[in-house]
Short mmCIF file of C-alpha atoms in Angstrom, two decimals:
data_model
loop_
_atom_site.label_atom_id
_atom_site.label_comp_id
_atom_site.label_asym_id
_atom_site.label_seq_id
_atom_site.Cartn_x
_atom_site.Cartn_y
_atom_site.Cartn_z
CA MET A 26 -332.74 -32.51 41.11
CA THR A 27 -330.33 -29.95 42.63
CA VAL A 28 -330.39 -26.59 40.90
CA LEU A 29 -327.04 -24.76 40.92
CA LEU A 30 -327.12 -20.98 41.22
CA ASP A 31 -324.38 -18.39 40.86
CA ALA A 32 -323.87 -15.36 43.15
CA PRO A 33 -326.58 -13.18 41.49
CA GLY A 34 -329.02 -16.13 41.72
CA ARG A 35 -328.94 -17.23 38.09
CA ARG A 36 -329.00 -20.89 37.05
CA ARG A 37 -325.47 -22.28 36.73
CA SER A 38 -324.45 -25.03 34.33
CA PRO A 39 -322.81 -28.12 35.90
CA ALA A 40 -320.15 -27.78 33.17
CA THR A 41 -318.76 -24.76 35.06
CA LEU A 42 -317.94 -26.85 38.15
CA PRO A 43 -314.35 -28.02 38.80
CA GLY A 44 -313.79 -31.57 37.66
CA TYR A 45 -316.83 -31.73 35.37
CA HIS A 46 -314.63 -32.36 32.32
CA ALA A 47 -312.18 -34.65 34.12
CA GLY A 48 -311.47 -37.73 32.05
CA ARG A 49 -313.23 -36.40 28.97
CA PRO A 50 -311.10 -35.95 25.85
CA PRO A 51 -311.21 -32.39 24.48
CA ARG A 52 -313.53 -31.99 21.52
CA ASN A 53 -310.88 -30.31 19.40
CA LYS A 54 -308.04 -32.75 20.24
CA GLY A 55 -305.86 -33.37 17.21
CA MET A 56 -307.36 -30.46 15.25
CA HIS A 57 -304.82 -28.07 13.78
CA TYR A 58 -305.95 -24.86 12.13
CA PRO A 59 -303.80 -23.30 9.39
CA ALA A 60 -302.44 -19.83 10.10
CA ASP A 61 -304.43 -18.23 7.23
CA PRO A 62 -304.35 -14.77 8.84
CA PRO A 63 -306.91 -12.18 7.76
CA THR A 64 -305.88 -9.32 5.52
CA VAL A 65 -305.78 -5.68 6.61
CA GLU A 66 -308.99 -5.06 4.65
CA GLU A 67 -310.78 -7.92 6.38
CA ILE A 68 -309.70 -6.85 9.86
CA VAL A 69 -310.79 -3.27 9.26
CA ALA A 70 -314.11 -4.50 7.83
CA VAL A 71 -314.74 -6.44 11.06
CA MET A 72 -313.84 -3.40 13.19
CA ARG A 73 -316.35 -1.29 11.25
CA GLN A 74 -319.13 -3.68 12.23
CA ALA A 75 -318.63 -2.90 15.93
CA ALA A 76 -321.20 -0.51 17.41
CA ASP A 77 -320.25 3.03 18.32
CA ASP A 78 -320.75 2.47 22.06
CA ARG A 79 -318.83 0.99 25.00
CA HIS A 80 -319.36 -2.59 23.78
CA GLY A 81 -318.14 -1.69 20.30
CA TRP A 82 -315.16 0.29 21.59
CA ARG A 83 -314.14 -2.66 23.77
CA VAL A 84 -314.14 -5.21 20.95
CA ARG A 85 -312.33 -2.81 18.62
CA ALA A 86 -309.73 -2.23 21.34
CA MET A 87 -309.25 -5.97 21.74
CA ILE A 88 -308.79 -6.45 17.98
CA VAL A 89 -306.23 -3.62 17.96
CA VAL A 90 -304.22 -4.97 20.89
CA LEU A 91 -304.06 -8.45 19.35
CA TRP A 92 -303.36 -7.20 15.83
CA ARG A 93 -301.06 -4.21 16.35
CA SER A 94 -299.03 -5.53 19.30
CA GLY A 95 -299.24 -9.27 18.63
CA LEU A 96 -300.38 -10.35 22.07
CA ARG A 97 -301.88 -13.73 22.90
CA ILE A 98 -305.54 -13.56 23.96
CA GLN A 99 -304.76 -14.46 27.56
CA GLU A 100 -302.00 -11.86 27.70
CA ALA A 101 -304.45 -9.20 26.51
CA LEU A 102 -307.16 -10.25 28.98
CA VAL A 103 -304.92 -9.79 32.03
CA LEU A 104 -303.61 -6.37 31.01
CA GLY A 105 -304.19 -3.53 33.45
CA GLU A 106 -304.64 0.11 32.46
CA HIS A 107 -301.28 0.85 34.06
CA ASP A 108 -299.59 -1.65 31.71
CA LEU A 109 -300.04 0.76 28.81
CA ASP A 110 -297.55 3.53 28.19
CA HIS A 111 -298.73 5.65 25.27
CA ARG A 112 -295.81 8.06 25.63
CA ARG A 113 -293.32 5.25 24.97
CA GLY A 114 -295.66 3.34 22.69
CA SER A 115 -295.27 0.23 24.85
CA VAL A 116 -297.45 -2.48 26.35
CA LEU A 117 -296.16 -4.42 29.37
CA VAL A 118 -296.89 -8.15 29.43
CA ARG A 119 -296.32 -9.10 33.06
CA ASN A 120 -296.86 -12.81 32.78
CA GLY A 121 -296.58 -14.19 29.25
CA LYS A 122 -296.29 -17.80 28.17
CA GLY A 123 -293.89 -19.68 30.44
CA GLY A 124 -294.15 -16.88 32.99
CA ARG A 125 -291.94 -14.62 30.87
CA ARG A 126 -292.27 -10.87 31.25
CA ARG A 127 -291.73 -8.61 28.23
CA GLU A 128 -292.50 -5.22 26.79
CA VAL A 129 -293.90 -4.90 23.27
CA GLY A 130 -294.51 -1.96 20.98
CA MET A 131 -297.70 -0.67 19.43
CA ASP A 132 -297.99 1.91 16.64
CA GLU A 133 -299.69 5.29 16.90
CA TRP A 134 -302.70 4.19 14.79
CA GLY A 135 -303.29 1.42 17.30
CA TRP A 136 -303.26 3.86 20.20
CA GLU A 137 -305.78 6.08 18.42
CA GLN A 138 -308.18 3.16 18.00
CA LEU A 139 -307.71 2.21 21.67
CA ARG A 140 -308.53 5.70 23.01
CA PRO A 141 -312.37 5.51 23.04
CA TRP A 142 -312.31 2.35 25.14
CA LEU A 143 -309.73 3.80 27.54
CA HIS A 144 -312.03 6.78 28.18
CA ALA A 145 -315.07 4.50 28.72
CA ARG A 146 -313.04 2.13 30.92
CA ALA A 147 -312.28 4.98 33.34
CA ASP A 148 -315.99 5.08 34.31
CA LEU A 149 -316.05 1.40 35.32
CA PRO A 150 -314.76 -0.21 38.53
CA ALA A 151 -311.00 -0.69 38.74
CA GLY A 152 -309.72 -3.96 37.35
CA PRO A 153 -308.39 -5.46 34.14
CA LEU A 154 -308.26 -3.34 31.00
CA PHE A 155 -310.78 -5.60 29.21
CA CYS A 156 -313.67 -6.12 31.56
CA ILE A 157 -317.37 -6.84 31.75
CA ILE A 158 -319.37 -3.67 31.12
CA ASP A 159 -322.88 -4.32 32.51
CA GLY A 160 -324.51 -6.07 35.42
CA PRO A 161 -323.35 -7.04 38.91
CA THR A 162 -319.99 -8.32 37.58
CA ARG A 163 -319.09 -5.08 35.77
CA GLY A 164 -315.37 -4.39 36.07
CA ARG A 165 -314.47 -8.09 36.31
CA PRO A 166 -312.39 -9.83 33.60
CA TRP A 167 -313.88 -10.35 30.14
CA SER A 168 -313.67 -14.01 29.10
CA SER A 169 -311.85 -15.41 26.08
CA ALA A 170 -314.98 -17.38 25.15
CA ASN A 171 -317.01 -14.16 24.90
CA VAL A 172 -314.25 -12.49 22.89
CA ARG A 173 -314.36 -15.32 20.36
CA VAL A 174 -318.16 -15.15 20.15
CA GLU A 175 -317.96 -11.41 19.41
CA PHE A 176 -315.26 -11.93 16.79
CA ARG A 177 -317.31 -14.60 14.99
CA ARG A 178 -320.44 -12.47 15.09
CA LEU A 179 -318.78 -9.37 13.67
CA ALA A 180 -316.87 -11.35 11.06
CA ALA A 181 -320.12 -12.91 9.85
CA GLN A 182 -321.73 -9.48 9.63
CA ALA A 183 -318.73 -8.24 7.65
CA GLY A 184 -319.05 -11.14 5.23
CA ILE A 185 -315.65 -12.62 6.17
CA ARG A 186 -315.73 -16.25 5.13
CA ARG A 187 -312.48 -17.38 6.72
CA ARG A 188 -311.86 -18.16 10.39
CA PHE A 189 -311.53 -14.95 12.38
CA ALA A 190 -310.07 -15.80 15.79
CA PRO A 191 -307.81 -13.98 18.27
CA HIS A 192 -304.72 -15.99 17.34
CA GLN A 193 -305.21 -15.21 13.65
CA LEU A 194 -304.61 -11.54 14.47
CA ARG A 195 -301.33 -12.43 16.15
CA HIS A 196 -300.29 -14.26 12.97
CA ALA A 197 -301.30 -11.22 10.92
CA HIS A 198 -299.11 -9.03 13.11
CA ALA A 199 -296.08 -11.26 12.57
CA LEU A 200 -296.56 -11.41 8.80
CA GLU A 201 -296.96 -7.65 8.48
CA LEU A 202 -293.77 -7.03 10.45
CA ALA A 203 -291.89 -9.47 8.20
CA ARG A 204 -293.21 -7.76 5.06
CA GLU A 205 -292.08 -4.42 6.44
CA GLY A 206 -288.54 -5.74 6.80
CA VAL A 207 -288.44 -6.06 10.58
CA PRO A 208 -285.62 -8.48 11.55
CA LEU A 209 -286.70 -11.96 12.59
CA ASN A 210 -285.13 -11.69 16.04
CA VAL A 211 -287.12 -8.50 16.73
CA ILE A 212 -290.35 -10.24 15.67
CA GLN A 213 -289.40 -13.10 18.01
CA ARG A 214 -289.01 -10.73 20.95
CA GLN A 215 -292.24 -8.90 20.10
CA LEU A 216 -294.23 -12.15 20.04
CA GLY A 217 -292.52 -13.58 23.14
CA HIS A 218 -291.28 -16.74 21.47
CA ALA A 219 -288.59 -18.77 23.21
CA ASN A 220 -286.88 -19.62 19.92
CA LEU A 221 -286.74 -18.46 16.32
CA GLY A 222 -288.15 -21.75 15.06
CA THR A 223 -291.57 -20.91 16.48
CA THR A 224 -291.43 -17.44 14.93
CA SER A 225 -290.61 -18.96 11.53
CA ILE A 226 -293.76 -21.09 11.74
CA TYR A 227 -295.80 -17.87 12.10
CA LEU A 228 -294.37 -16.60 8.83
CA GLN A 229 -295.44 -19.60 6.76
CA GLY A 230 -298.51 -17.67 5.65
CA ILE A 231 -296.43 -15.47 3.36
CA ASP A 232 -297.71 -15.80 -0.19
CA PRO A 233 -295.29 -17.75 -2.44
CA GLU A 234 -295.56 -14.91 -4.97
CA GLU A 235 -294.03 -12.57 -2.38
CA ILE A 236 -291.10 -14.96 -1.90
CA ILE A 237 -290.53 -15.32 -5.65
CA ALA A 238 -290.75 -11.56 -6.23
CA ALA A 239 -288.34 -10.82 -3.37
CA VAL A 240 -285.73 -13.31 -4.57
CA ARG A 241 -285.93 -12.75 -8.32
CA THR A 242 -285.30 -9.00 -7.96
CA ARG A 243 -282.07 -9.43 -5.96
CA ARG A 244 -279.05 -7.47 -7.16
CA ALA A 245 -276.30 -9.29 -9.05
CA PRO A 246 -273.34 -10.40 -6.91
CA MET A 247 -270.75 -7.64 -6.51
CA MET A 248 -267.09 -8.45 -7.14
CA SER A 249 -263.83 -6.88 -8.20
CA ALA A 250 -263.53 -6.23 -11.93
CA SER A 251 -260.25 -8.11 -11.87
CA ALA A 252 -261.79 -11.26 -10.43
CA GLY A 253 -262.23 -13.93 -13.06
CA LEU A 254 -265.47 -15.83 -13.45
CA ARG A 255 -264.81 -19.22 -15.00
CA LEU A 256 -267.71 -21.38 -16.06
#
């Protein structure tokens, strides 16, 4: 039997070879997960489980970028250090979904949480912002699969019993902006959606009680005192 090895000489799975999955239906085909974004308390609880070292700073930085700027996981993984502009509070997405380029904002709290990883990243080989920390591949891109593994592990340690995945943080970002009164078209631009319909789907996680409370407290219609109101 032929044993496949990678560059450092470690055993390589045949599943990593091009064409291995050709013709095989994806295991999650047809599965649709509800938005069900985590709350602020749950996200912070997960961040607190991260170790106070380079590995912990990296995963906290990833959570912050996904949560506080609303990026997709692949958009975050291809960021370079030079794509961040703390002075302007902006993050440059060079190649978003559909090849679209955009700039998004991130709040000051988010930048503060990102700072420990930025300092640690400066000691690693040049490359993507989120990279491998140890071993012969240090400095190379971190994988989305490993990000998800870390998220699940920390969420379990934090006692979070709902799905905690990268895209859930993007949903949380959209919902929080809506609750803060940010216009829908601004949320659309922040998320990089081609149309408002997609953005509206992201906001379906708003609690019905919020909708009821917002509508029932509306002011009465304003009109001239001379205008008659016939019933």
